[in-house]
GROMACS .gro file of C-alpha atoms in nm:
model
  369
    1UNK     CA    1   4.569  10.000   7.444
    2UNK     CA    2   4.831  10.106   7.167
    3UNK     CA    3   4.881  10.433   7.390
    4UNK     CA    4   4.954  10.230   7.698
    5UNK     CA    5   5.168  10.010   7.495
    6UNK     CA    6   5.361  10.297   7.328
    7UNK     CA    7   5.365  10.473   7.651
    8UNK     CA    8   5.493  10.157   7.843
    9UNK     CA    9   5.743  10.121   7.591
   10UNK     CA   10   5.900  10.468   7.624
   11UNK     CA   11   5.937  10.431   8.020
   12UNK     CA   12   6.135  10.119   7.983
   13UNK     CA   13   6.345  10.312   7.689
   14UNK     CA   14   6.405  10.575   7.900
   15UNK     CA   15   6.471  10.384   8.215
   16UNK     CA   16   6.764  10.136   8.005
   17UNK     CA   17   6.873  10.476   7.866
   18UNK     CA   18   6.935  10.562   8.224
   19UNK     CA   19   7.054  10.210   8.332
   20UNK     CA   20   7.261  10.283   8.059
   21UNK     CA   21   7.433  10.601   8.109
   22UNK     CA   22   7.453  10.565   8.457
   23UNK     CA   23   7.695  10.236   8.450
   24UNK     CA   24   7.880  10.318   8.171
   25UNK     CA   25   7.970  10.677   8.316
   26UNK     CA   26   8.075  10.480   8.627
   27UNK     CA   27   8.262  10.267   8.429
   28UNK     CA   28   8.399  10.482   8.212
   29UNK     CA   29   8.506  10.722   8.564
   30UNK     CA   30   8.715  10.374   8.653
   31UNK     CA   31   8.840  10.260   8.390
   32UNK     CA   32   8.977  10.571   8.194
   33UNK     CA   33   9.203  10.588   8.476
   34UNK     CA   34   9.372  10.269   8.492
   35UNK     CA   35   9.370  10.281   8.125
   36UNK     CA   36   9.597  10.565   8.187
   37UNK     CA   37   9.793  10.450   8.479
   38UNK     CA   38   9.877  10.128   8.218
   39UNK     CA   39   9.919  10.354   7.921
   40UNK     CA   40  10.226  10.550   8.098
   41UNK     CA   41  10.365  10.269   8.277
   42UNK     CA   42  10.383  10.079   7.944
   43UNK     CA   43  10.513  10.372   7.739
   44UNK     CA   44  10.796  10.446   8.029
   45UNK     CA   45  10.904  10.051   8.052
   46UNK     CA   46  10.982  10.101   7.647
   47UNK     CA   47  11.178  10.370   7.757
   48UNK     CA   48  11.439  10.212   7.982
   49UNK     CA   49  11.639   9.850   8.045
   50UNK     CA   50  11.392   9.698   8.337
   51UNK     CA   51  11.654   9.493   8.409
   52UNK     CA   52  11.849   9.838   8.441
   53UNK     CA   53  11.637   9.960   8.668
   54UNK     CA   54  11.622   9.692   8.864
   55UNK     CA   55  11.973   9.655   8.946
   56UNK     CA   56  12.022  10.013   9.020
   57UNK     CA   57  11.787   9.948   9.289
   58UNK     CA   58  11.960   9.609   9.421
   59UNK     CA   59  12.301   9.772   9.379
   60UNK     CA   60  12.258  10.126   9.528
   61UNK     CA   61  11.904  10.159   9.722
   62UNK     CA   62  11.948  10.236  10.130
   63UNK     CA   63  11.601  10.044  10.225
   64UNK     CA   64  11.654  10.230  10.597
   65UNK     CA   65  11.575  10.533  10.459
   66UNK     CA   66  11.305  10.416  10.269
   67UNK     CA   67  11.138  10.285  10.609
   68UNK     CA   68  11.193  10.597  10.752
   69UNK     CA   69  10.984  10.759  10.459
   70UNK     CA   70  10.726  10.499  10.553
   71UNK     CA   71  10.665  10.612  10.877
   72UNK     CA   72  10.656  10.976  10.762
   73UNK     CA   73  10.394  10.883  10.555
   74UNK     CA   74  10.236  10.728  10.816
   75UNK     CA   75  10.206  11.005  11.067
   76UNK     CA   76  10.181  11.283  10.789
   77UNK     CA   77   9.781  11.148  10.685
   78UNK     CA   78   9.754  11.058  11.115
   79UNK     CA   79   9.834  11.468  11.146
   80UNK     CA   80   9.553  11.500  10.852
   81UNK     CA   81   9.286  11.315  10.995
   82UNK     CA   82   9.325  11.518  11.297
   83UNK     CA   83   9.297  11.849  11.097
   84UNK     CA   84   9.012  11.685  10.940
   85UNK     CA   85   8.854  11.622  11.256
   86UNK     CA   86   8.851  11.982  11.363
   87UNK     CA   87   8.620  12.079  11.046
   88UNK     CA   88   8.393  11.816  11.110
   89UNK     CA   89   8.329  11.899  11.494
   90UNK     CA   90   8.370  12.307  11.352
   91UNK     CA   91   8.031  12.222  11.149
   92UNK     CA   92   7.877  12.011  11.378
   93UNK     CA   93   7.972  11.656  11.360
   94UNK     CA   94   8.031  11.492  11.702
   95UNK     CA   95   8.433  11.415  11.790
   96UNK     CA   96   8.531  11.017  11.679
   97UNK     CA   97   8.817  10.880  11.868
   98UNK     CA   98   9.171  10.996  11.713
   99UNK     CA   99   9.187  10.638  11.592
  100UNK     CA  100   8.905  10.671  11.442
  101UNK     CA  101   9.045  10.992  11.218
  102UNK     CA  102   9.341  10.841  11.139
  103UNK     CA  103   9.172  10.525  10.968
  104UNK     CA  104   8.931  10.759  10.752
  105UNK     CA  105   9.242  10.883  10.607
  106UNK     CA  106   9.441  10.565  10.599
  107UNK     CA  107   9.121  10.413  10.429
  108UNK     CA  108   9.076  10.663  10.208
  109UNK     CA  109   9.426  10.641  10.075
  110UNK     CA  110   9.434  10.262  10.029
  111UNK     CA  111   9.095  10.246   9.823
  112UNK     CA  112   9.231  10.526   9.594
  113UNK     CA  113   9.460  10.283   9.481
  114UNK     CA  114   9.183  10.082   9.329
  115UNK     CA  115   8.966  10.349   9.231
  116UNK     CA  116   9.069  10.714   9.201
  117UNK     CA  117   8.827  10.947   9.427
  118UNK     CA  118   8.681  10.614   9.562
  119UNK     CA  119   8.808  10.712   9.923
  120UNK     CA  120   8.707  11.039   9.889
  121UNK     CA  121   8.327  10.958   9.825
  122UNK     CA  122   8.414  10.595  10.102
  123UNK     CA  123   8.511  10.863  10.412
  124UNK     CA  124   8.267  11.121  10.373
  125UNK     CA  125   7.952  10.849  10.379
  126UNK     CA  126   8.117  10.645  10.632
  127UNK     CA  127   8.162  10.971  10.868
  128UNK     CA  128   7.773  11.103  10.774
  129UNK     CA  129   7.633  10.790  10.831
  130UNK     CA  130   7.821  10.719  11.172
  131UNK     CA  131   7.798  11.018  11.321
  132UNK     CA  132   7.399  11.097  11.156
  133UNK     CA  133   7.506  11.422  10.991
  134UNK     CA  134   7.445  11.578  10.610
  135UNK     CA  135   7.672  11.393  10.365
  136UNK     CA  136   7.702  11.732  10.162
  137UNK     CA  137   7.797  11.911  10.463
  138UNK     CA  138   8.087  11.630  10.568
  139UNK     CA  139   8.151  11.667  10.161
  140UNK     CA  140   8.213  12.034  10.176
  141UNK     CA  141   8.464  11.947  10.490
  142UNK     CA  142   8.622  11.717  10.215
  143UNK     CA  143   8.647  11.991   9.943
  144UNK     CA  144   8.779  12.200  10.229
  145UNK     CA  145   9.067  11.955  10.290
  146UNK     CA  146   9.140  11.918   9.947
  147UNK     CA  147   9.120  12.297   9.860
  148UNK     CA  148   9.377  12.363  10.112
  149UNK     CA  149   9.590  12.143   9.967
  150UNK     CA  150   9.540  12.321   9.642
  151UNK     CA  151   9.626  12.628   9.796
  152UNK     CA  152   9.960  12.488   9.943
  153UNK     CA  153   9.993  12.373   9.590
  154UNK     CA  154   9.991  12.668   9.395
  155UNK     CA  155  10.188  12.846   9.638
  156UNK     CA  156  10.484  12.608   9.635
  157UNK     CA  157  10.466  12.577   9.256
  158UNK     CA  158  10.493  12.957   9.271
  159UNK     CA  159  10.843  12.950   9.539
  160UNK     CA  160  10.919  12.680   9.237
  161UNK     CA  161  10.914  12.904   8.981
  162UNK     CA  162  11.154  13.154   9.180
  163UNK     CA  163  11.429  12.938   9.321
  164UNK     CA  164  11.404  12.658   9.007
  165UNK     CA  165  11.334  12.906   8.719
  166UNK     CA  166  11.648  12.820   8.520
  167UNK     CA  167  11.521  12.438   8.532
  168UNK     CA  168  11.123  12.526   8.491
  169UNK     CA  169  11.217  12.763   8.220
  170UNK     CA  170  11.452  12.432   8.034
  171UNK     CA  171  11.099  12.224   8.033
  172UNK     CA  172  10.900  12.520   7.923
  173UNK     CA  173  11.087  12.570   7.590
  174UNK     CA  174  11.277  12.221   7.541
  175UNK     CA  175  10.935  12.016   7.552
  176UNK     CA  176  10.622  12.077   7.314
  177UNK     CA  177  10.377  12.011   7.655
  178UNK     CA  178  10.546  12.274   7.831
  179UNK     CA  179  10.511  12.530   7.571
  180UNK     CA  180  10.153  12.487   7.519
  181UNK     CA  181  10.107  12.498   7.896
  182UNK     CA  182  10.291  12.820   7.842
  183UNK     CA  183  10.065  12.944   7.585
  184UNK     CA  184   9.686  12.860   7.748
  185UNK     CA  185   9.847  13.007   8.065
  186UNK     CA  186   9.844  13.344   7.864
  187UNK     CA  187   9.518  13.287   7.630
  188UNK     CA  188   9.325  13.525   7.706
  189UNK     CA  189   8.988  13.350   7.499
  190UNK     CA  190   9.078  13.078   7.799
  191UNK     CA  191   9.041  13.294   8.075
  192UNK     CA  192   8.712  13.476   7.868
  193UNK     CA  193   8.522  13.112   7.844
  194UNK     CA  194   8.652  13.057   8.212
  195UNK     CA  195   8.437  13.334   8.330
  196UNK     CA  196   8.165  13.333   8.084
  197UNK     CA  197   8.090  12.995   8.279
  198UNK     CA  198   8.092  13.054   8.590
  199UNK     CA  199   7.900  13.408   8.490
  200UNK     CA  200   7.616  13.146   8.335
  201UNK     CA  201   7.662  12.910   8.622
  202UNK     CA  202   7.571  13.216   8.848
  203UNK     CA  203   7.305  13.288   8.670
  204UNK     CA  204   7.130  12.991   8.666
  205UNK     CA  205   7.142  12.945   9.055
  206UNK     CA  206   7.036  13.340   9.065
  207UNK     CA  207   6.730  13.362   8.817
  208UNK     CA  208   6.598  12.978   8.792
  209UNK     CA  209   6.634  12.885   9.206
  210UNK     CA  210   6.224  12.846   9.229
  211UNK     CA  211   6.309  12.511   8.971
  212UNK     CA  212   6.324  12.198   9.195
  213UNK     CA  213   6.673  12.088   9.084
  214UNK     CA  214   6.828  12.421   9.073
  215UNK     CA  215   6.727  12.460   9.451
  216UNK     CA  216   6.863  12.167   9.542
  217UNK     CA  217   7.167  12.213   9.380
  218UNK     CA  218   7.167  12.555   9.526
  219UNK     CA  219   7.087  12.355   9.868
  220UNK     CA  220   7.366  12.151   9.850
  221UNK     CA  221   7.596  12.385   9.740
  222UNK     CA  222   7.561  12.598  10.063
  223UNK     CA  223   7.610  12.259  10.283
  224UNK     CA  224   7.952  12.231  10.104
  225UNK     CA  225   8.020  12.614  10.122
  226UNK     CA  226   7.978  12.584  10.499
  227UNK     CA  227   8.234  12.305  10.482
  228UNK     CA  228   8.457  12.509  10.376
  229UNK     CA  229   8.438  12.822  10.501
  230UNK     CA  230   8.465  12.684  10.816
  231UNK     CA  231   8.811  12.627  10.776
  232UNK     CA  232   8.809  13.078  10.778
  233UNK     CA  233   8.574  13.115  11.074
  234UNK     CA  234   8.634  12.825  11.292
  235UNK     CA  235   8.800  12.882  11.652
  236UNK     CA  236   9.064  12.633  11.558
  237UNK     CA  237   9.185  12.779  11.247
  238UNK     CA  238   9.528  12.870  11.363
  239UNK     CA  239   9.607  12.514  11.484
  240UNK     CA  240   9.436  12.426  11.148
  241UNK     CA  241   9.740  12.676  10.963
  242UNK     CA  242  10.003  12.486  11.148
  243UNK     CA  243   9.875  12.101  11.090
  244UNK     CA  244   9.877  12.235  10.709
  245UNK     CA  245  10.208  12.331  10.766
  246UNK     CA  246  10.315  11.991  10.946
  247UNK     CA  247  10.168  11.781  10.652
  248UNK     CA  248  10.303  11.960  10.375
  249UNK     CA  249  10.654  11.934  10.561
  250UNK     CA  250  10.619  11.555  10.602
  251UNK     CA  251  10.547  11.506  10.270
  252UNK     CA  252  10.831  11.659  10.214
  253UNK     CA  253  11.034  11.471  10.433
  254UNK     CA  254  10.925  11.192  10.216
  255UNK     CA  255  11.080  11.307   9.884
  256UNK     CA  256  11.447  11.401  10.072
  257UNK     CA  257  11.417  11.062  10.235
  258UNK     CA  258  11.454  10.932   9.945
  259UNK     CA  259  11.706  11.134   9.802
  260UNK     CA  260  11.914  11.025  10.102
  261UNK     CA  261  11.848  10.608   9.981
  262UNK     CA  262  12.013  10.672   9.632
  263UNK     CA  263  12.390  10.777   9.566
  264UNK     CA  264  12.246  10.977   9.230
  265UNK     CA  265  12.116  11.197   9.445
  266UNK     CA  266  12.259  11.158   9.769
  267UNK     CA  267  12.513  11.361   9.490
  268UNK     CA  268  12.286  11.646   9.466
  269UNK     CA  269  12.264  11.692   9.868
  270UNK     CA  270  12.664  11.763   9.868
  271UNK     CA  271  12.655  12.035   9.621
  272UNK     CA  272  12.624  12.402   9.804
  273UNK     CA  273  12.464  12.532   9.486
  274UNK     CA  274  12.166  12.294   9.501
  275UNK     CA  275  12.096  12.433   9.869
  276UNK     CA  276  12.220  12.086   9.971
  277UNK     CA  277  11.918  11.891   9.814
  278UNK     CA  278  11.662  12.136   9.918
  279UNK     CA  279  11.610  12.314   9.558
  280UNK     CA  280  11.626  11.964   9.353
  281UNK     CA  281  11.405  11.808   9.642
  282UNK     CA  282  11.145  12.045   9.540
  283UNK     CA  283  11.138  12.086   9.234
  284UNK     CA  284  11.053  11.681   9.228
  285UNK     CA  285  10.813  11.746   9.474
  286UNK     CA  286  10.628  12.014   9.311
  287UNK     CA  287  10.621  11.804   9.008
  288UNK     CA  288  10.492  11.491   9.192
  289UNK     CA  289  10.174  11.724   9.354
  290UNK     CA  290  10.101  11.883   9.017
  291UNK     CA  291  10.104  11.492   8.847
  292UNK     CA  292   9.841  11.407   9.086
  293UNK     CA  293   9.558  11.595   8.920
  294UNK     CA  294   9.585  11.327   8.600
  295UNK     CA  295   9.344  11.057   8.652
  296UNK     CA  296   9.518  10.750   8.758
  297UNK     CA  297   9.501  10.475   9.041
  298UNK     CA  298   9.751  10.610   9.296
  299UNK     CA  299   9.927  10.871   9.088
  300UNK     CA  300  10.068  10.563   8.907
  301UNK     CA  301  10.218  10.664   8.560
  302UNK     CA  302  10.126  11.048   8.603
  303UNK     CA  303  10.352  11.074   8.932
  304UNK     CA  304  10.621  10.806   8.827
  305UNK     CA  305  10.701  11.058   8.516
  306UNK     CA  306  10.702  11.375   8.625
  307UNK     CA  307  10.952  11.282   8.894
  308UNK     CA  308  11.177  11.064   8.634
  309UNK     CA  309  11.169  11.409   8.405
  310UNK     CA  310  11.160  11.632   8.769
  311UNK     CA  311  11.511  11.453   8.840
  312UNK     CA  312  11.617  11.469   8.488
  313UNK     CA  313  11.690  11.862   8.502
  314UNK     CA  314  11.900  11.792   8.757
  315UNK     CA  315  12.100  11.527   8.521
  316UNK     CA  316  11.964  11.207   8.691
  317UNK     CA  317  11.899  10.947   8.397
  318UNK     CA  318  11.592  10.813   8.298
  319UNK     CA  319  11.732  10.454   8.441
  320UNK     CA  320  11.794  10.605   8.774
  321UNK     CA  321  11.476  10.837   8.825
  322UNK     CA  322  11.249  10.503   8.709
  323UNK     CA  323  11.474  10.331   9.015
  324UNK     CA  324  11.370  10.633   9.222
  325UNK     CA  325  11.004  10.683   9.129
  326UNK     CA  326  10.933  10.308   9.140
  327UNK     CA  327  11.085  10.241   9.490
  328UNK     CA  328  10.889  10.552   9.634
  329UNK     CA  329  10.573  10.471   9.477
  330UNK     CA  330  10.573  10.078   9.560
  331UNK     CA  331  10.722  10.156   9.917
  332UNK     CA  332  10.429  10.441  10.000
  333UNK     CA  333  10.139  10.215   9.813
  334UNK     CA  334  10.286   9.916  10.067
  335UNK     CA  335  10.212  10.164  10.341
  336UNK     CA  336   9.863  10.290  10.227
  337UNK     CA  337   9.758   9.887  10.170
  338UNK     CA  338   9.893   9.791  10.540
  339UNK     CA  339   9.724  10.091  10.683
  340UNK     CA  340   9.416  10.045  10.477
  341UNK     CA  341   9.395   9.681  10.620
  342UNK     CA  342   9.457   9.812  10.958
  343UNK     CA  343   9.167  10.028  10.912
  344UNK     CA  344   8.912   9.774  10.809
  345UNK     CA  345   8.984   9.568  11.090
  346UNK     CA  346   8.947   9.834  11.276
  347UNK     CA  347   8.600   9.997  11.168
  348UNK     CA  348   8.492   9.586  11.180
  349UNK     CA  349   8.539   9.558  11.535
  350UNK     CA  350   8.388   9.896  11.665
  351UNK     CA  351   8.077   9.859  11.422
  352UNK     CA  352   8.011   9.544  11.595
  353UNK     CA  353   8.078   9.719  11.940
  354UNK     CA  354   7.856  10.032  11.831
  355UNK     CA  355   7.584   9.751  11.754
  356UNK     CA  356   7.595   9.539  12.081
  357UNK     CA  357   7.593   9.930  12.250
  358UNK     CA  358   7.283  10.036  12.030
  359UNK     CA  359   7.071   9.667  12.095
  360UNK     CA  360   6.785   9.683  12.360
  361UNK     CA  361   6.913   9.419  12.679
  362UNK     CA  362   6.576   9.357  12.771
  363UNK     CA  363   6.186   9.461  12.668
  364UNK     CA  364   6.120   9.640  13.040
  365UNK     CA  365   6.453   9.838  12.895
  366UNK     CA  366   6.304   9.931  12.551
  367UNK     CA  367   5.954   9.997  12.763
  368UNK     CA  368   6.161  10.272  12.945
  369UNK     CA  369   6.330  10.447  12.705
   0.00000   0.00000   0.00000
């Protein structure tokens, strides 16, 4: 009896250990980043006059260009639900109704505002369990959207680096960040440990696969590797090139959209030597993708400070880049909440029409089938 006692009380140690780790991880996954969204917005608000800020927006902001950066944000995630469409159907996954694409992404967007990744994980379920296919192979489609994106990244921070260097260069050595970015860039015990790793990582899947959980890791890990490679062997993959292309231009657009709503730097768009806008515009925009790999609901804080210090190489004050960042960042959450609402209405009314289409009329029916 003391055995089964002792033994009883060990399984419900272990099982509130794992009660235990398993919502506080969660929690910790949420709230870290809205501890950091607050964090930076609180810091950058100490920084400036609000009231500042504020009137530079009453006083100067063109609010039709803003809505015209609205509706580029609108049809740049329509254009990437489509693209996202052709990798599903590319590994399998039947075709949804364009509609249907478009509010994955809208969706997606609107819940990241809450929760950071939330969409992510919300679209790839919602697709595997409407259309009955693997949830890691619609996940790999997922890390196959987002690693193109990383892609387009690193290649536009490189043209950065070239046509911007004098201003990439001035945050480099002015600001302590910069230079240590600078120096693990070139560490070469960083780029050691970064392949010991994955050279252990390797391993394990090579020389432990008969283990249970390494084979279905090693499982799961080729339904997201199919995901992506798709996006190099499907018959689409041209069109696929050039809807990468059209998003990555839209958001774009965005950014000198809203260069054309301020007079700070509407200034920069007259000046020959600034390529009329197009080398400020992005060297903000660059900024603004890199920001969004920091942990934070929306790229709130993160974003809103690497464009203020973006524009401030370019001699934009803090006051006016806070103007800036806040009025893009309110204007394109405004969009992702409308479209996110739009969306659940949306996925309410055809789940109940997918139900009344699934439900037997009659028993002789059901007797048939």
């Amino acid at each position: 009896m003391k055995i089964d006692s002792s033994q009883k009380s060990c399984a419900r140690g272990v099982a509130r250990g794992g009660f235990i780790r398993k919502y506080v991880g969660t929690g910790l996954k949420y709230i870290i980043p809205l501890a950091v969204s607050v964090a930076l917005i609180y810091w950058l608000f100490k920084k400036v006059n609000f009231h500042e800020v504020m009137q530079t927006i009453h006083d100067g902001c063109d609010f039709f260009w803003i809505g015209v950066m609205m509706l580029i944000t609108m049809g740049s995630h329509m254009i990437r639900g489509v693209r996202w469409g052709m990798q599903l159907r590319s590994v399998g996954v039947h075709r949804m109704p364009a509609v249907c694409e478009w509010c994955t992404i809208w969706g997606a967007y609107a819940l990241n505002l809450l929760f950071p990744q939330l969409g992510e994980g919300w679209r790839c379920v919602y697709v595997s369990r409407r259309e009955k296919a693997p949830l890691s192979t619609v996940i790999g489609t997922d890390v196959g959207d987002r690693g193109s994106d990383f892609v387009v990244i690193v290649i536009l921070f490189a043209v950065a680096l070239v046509v911007a260097h004098p201003q990439i260069m001035d945050f480099v050595t002015r600001y302590s960040f910069g230079r240590d970015i600078d120096e693990a860039a070139h560490s070469f015990w960083l780029w050691v440990t970064v392949g010991a790793l994955l050279a252990v990582f390797w391993a394990v899947c090579h020389y432990l696969k008969y283990y249970r959980w390494v084979s279905r890791l090693d499982k799961n890990l080729d339904n997201v590797w199919q995901g992506i490679k798709v996006i190099f062997t499907m018959k689409q993959r041209y069109a696929y090139l050039v809807l990468t292309l059209c998003i990555w231009t839209c958001y774009f657009l965005e950014t000198y959209c809203c260069f054309l709503a301020f007079p700070f730097t509407r200034r920069l768009m007259e000046e020959p030597d600034m390529a009329y806008g197009l080398l400020p515009g992005l060297v903000v925009f660059v900024f603004g993708s890199c920001s969004m790999a920091v942990p934070s609901n929306g790229g709130l804080g993160p974003w809103n400070i690497a464009v203020i210090f973006a524009l401030s190489l370019f001699g934009i004050s803090n006051t006016e880049g806070t103007a800036y960042s806040m009025v893009m960042w309110s204007m394109q959450s405004l969009t992702y909440i409308v479209l996110g609402i739009f969306s659940a209405i949306y996925f309410s009314i055809t789940s109940k029409k997918d139900a009344v289409n699934i439900r037997p009329t009659s028993g002789n029916a059901t007797e048939g089938v």
